[in-house]
Short mmCIF file of C-alpha atoms and ligand atoms in Angstrom, two decimals:
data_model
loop_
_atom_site.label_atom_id
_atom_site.label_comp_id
_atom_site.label_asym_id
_atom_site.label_seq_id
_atom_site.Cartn_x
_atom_site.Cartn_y
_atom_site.Cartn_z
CA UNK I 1 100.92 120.07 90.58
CA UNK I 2 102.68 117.84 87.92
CA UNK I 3 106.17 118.38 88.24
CA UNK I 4 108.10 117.23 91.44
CA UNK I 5 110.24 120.17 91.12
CA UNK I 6 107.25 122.18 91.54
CA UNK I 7 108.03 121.69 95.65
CA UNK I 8 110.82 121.59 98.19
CA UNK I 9 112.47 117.91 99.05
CA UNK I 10 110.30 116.74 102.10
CA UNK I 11 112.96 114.96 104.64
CA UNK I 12 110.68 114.93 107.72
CA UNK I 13 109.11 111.95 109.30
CA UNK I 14 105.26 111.82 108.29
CA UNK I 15 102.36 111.90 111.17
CA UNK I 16 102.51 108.45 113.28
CA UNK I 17 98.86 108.51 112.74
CA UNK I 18 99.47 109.15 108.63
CA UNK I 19 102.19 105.62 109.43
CA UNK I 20 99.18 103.62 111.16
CA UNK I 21 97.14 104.72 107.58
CA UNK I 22 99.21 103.28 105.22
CA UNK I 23 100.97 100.09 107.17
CA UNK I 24 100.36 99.43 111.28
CA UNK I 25 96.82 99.59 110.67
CA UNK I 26 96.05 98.80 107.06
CA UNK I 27 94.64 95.54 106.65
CA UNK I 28 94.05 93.45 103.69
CA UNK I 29 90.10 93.27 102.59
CA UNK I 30 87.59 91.27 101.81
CA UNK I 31 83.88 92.35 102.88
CA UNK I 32 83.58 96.14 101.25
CA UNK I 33 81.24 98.99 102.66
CA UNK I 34 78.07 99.28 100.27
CA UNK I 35 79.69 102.78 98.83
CA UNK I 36 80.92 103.34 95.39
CA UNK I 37 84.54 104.50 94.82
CA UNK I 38 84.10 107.82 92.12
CA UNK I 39 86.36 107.51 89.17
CA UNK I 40 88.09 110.58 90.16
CA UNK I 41 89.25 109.05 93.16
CA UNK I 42 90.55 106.12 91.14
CA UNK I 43 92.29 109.08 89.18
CA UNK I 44 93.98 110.46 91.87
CA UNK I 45 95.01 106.77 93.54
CA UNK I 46 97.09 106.71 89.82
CA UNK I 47 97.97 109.83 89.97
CA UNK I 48 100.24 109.44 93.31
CA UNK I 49 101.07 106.21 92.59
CA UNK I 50 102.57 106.89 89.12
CA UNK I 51 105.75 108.57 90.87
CA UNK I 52 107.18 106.09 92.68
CA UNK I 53 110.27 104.86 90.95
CA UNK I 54 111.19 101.99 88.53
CA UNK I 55 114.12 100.94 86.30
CA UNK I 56 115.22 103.61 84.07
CA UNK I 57 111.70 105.11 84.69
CA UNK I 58 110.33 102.13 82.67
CA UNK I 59 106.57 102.42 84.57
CA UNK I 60 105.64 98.95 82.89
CA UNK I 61 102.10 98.80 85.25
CA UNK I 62 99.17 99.06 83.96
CA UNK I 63 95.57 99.16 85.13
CA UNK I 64 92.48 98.31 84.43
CA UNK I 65 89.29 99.19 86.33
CA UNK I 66 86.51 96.77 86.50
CA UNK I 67 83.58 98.71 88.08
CA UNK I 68 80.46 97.34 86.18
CA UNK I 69 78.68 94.10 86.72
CA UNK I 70 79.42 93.30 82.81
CA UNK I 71 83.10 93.89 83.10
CA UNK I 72 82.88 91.76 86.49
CA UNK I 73 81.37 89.04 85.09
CA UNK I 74 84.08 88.91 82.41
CA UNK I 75 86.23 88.26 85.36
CA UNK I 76 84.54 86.27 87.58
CA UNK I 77 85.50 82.76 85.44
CA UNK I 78 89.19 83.00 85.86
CA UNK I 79 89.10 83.32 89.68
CA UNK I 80 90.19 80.78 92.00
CA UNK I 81 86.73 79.81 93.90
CA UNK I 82 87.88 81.90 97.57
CA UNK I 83 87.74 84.70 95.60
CA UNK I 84 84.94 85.02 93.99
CA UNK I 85 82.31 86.37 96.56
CA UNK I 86 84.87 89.31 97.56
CA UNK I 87 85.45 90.32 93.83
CA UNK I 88 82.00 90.06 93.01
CA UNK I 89 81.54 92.58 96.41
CA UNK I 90 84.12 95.12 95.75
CA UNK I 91 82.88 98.08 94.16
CA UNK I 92 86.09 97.93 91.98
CA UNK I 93 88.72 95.59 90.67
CA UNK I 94 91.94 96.41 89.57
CA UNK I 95 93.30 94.39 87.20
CA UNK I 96 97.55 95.29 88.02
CA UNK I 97 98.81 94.63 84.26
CA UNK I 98 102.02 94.98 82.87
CA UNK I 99 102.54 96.21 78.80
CA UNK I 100 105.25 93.83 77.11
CA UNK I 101 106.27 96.73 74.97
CA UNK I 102 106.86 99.51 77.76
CA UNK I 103 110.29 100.21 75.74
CA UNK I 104 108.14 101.93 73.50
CA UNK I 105 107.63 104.72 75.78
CA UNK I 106 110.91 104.92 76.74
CA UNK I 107 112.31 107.50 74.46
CA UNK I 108 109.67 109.73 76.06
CA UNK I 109 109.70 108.71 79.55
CA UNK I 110 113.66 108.45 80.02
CA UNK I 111 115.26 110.80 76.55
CA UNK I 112 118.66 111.32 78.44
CA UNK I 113 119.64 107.29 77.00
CA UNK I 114 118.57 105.31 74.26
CA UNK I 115 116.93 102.54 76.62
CA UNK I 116 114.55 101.48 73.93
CA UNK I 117 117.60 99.50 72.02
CA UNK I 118 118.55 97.73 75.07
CA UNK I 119 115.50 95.87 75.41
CA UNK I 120 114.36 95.37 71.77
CA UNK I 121 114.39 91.75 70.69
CA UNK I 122 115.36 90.50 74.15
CA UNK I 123 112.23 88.86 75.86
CA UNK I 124 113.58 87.78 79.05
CA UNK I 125 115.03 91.28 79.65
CA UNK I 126 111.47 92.67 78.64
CA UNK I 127 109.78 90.24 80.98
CA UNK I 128 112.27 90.42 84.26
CA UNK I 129 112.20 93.63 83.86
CA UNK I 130 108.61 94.35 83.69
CA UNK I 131 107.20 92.14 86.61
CA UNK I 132 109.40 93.75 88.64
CA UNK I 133 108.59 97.14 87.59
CA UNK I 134 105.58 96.76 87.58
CA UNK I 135 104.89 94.60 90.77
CA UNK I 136 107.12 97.74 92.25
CA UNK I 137 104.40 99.94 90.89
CA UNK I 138 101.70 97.48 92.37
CA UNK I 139 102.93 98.14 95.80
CA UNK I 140 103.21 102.05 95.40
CA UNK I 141 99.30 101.51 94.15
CA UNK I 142 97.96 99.57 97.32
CA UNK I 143 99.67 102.48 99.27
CA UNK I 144 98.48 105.39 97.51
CA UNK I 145 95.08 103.96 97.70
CA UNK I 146 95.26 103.55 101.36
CA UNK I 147 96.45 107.23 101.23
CA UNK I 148 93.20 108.51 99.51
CA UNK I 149 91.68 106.56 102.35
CA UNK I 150 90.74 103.42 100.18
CA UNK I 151 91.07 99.61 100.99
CA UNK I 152 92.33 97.31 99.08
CA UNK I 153 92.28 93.36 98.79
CA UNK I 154 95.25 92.08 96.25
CA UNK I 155 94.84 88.67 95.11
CA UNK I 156 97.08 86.21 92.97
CA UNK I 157 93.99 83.61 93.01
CA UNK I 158 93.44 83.63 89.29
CA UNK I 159 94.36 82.23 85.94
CA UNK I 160 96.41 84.86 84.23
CA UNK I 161 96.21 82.88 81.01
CA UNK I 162 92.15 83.21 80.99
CA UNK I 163 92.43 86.92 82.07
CA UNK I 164 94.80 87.48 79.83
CA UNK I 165 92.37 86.29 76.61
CA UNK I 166 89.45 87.92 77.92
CA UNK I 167 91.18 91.32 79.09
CA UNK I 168 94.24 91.57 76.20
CA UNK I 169 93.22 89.26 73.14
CA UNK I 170 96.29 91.15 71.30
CA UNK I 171 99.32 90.02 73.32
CA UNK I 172 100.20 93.74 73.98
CA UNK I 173 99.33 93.87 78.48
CA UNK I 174 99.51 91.00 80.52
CA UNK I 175 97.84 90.47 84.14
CA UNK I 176 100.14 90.88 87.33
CA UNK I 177 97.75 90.70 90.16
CA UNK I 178 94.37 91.76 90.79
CA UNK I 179 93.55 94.05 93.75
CA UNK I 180 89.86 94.29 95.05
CA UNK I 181 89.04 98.44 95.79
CA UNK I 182 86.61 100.02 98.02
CA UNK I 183 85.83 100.92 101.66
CA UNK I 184 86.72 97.40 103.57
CA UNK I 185 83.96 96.75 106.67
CA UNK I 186 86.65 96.67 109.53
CA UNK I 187 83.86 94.38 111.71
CA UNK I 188 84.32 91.25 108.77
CA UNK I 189 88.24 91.36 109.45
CA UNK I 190 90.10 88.14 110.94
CA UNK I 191 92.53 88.70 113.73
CA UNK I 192 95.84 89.90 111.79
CA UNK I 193 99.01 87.59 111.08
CA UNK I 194 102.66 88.19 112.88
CA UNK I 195 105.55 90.08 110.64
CA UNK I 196 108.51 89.00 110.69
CA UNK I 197 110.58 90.56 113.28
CA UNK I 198 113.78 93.04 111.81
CA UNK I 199 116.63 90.40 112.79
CA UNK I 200 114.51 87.83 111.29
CA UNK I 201 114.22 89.34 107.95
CA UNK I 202 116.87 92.03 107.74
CA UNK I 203 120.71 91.44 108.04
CA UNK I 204 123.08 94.80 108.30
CA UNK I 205 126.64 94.44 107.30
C1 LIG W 1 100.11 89.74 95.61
C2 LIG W 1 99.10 89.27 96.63
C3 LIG W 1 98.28 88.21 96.31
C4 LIG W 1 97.31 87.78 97.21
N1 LIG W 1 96.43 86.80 96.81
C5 LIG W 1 95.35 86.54 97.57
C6 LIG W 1 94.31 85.73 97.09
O1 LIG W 1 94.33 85.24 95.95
N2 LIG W 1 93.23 85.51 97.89
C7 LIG W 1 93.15 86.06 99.14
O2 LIG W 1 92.14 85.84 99.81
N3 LIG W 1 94.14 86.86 99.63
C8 LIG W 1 95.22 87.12 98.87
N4 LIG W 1 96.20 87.99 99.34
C9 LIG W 1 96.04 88.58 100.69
C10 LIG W 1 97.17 88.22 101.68
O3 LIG W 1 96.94 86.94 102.23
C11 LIG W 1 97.19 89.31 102.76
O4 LIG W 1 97.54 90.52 102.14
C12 LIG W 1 98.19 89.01 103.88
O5 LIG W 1 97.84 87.86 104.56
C13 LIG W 1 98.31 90.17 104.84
O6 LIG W 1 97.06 90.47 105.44
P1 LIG W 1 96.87 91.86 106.23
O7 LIG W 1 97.18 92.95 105.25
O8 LIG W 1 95.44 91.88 106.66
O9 LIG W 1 97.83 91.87 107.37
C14 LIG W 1 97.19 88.40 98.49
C15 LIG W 1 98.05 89.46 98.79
C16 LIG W 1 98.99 89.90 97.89
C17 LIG W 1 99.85 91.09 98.24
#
């Protein structure tokens, strides 16, 4: 299935169980299970995470799996030192990129407007708009990882600027975030941090 017309709307509440998956009891990794992630499941993380929704359907993420000790090393110098170990662990990273000429794509991936023209020639449009696009796309990947029964371990611990020479020499992607894959080992996990309660963080008027 390709299409979301393909199916009727869903409107019901998903499983409790299916909730505690993807949020209550989702945690945020750093020891990983000594068993490889397949590329297809890597395929099919992207290929639910592709439909959640951005800005004129801009989808300015993009991705870049590091799964072999050569294209870990190339990593491994622009991460802050507390992440290191984990990244070096993780059966994959993901490098969460964003392309600085997603207009491009635009004709295709939103013909009912000319959006291309309204971002041509106007960086700070092209750059708001893409990080957060793209960090929007980010969070739809973390989920739809933990859907397809991943972990993951984000991190912002890096030099973008050294990732960004080593990964995109031409300019064209730049590096969000970087998000360790894999099955997490639940036993290395340190007792989990408070949320912010709803009248904390919310306000209804
Ligand atoms: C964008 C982002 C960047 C993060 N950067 C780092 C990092 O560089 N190093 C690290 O150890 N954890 C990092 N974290 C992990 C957070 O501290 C963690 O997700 C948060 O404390 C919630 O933990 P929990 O999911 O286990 O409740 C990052 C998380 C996010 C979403």
């Amino acid at each position: 299935m390709t299409q979301t017309q393909d199916v009727a709307a869903h409107s019901t509440k998903i499983p409790s169980d299916t909730l505690d998956q993807l949020f209550r009891q989702a945690r945020t990794h750093s020891a990983w299970l000594p068993k490889r992630v397949p590329v297809e499941v890597l395929r099919e993380v992207y290929e639910l995470a592709r439909w959640g929704p951005t800005s004129a359907n801009s989808t300015p993420a993009r991705f870049v799996f590091l799964e072999s000790a050569t294209a870990k090393a190339r990593l491994v110098p622009a991460l802050s030192p507390g992440n290191v170990e984990k990244t070096k662990a993780a059966p994959v990273t993901v490098i969460v990129a964003w392309d600085t000429e997603f207009y491009e794509r635009l004709p295709q991936l939103f013909p009912q407007a000319d959006m291309r023209s309204y971002f041509v020639g106007k960086p700070p449009l092209i750059d708001e708009t893409a990080l957060r696009n793209g960090s929007l796309q980010g969070g739809y990947f973390i989920l739809a990882a933990r859907a397809v029964g991943l972990d993951c371990g984000p991190m912002s611990g890096f030099d973008a600027a050294k990732v960004n020479a080593e990964f995109f020499p031409d300019g064209k992607w730049k590096a969000n975030f970087l998000c360790n894959l894999g099955y997490g080992d639940r036993s290395k996990l340190f007792p989990r941090n408070p949320r912010l309660e709803f009248d904390e963080a919310c306000q209804v008027l």
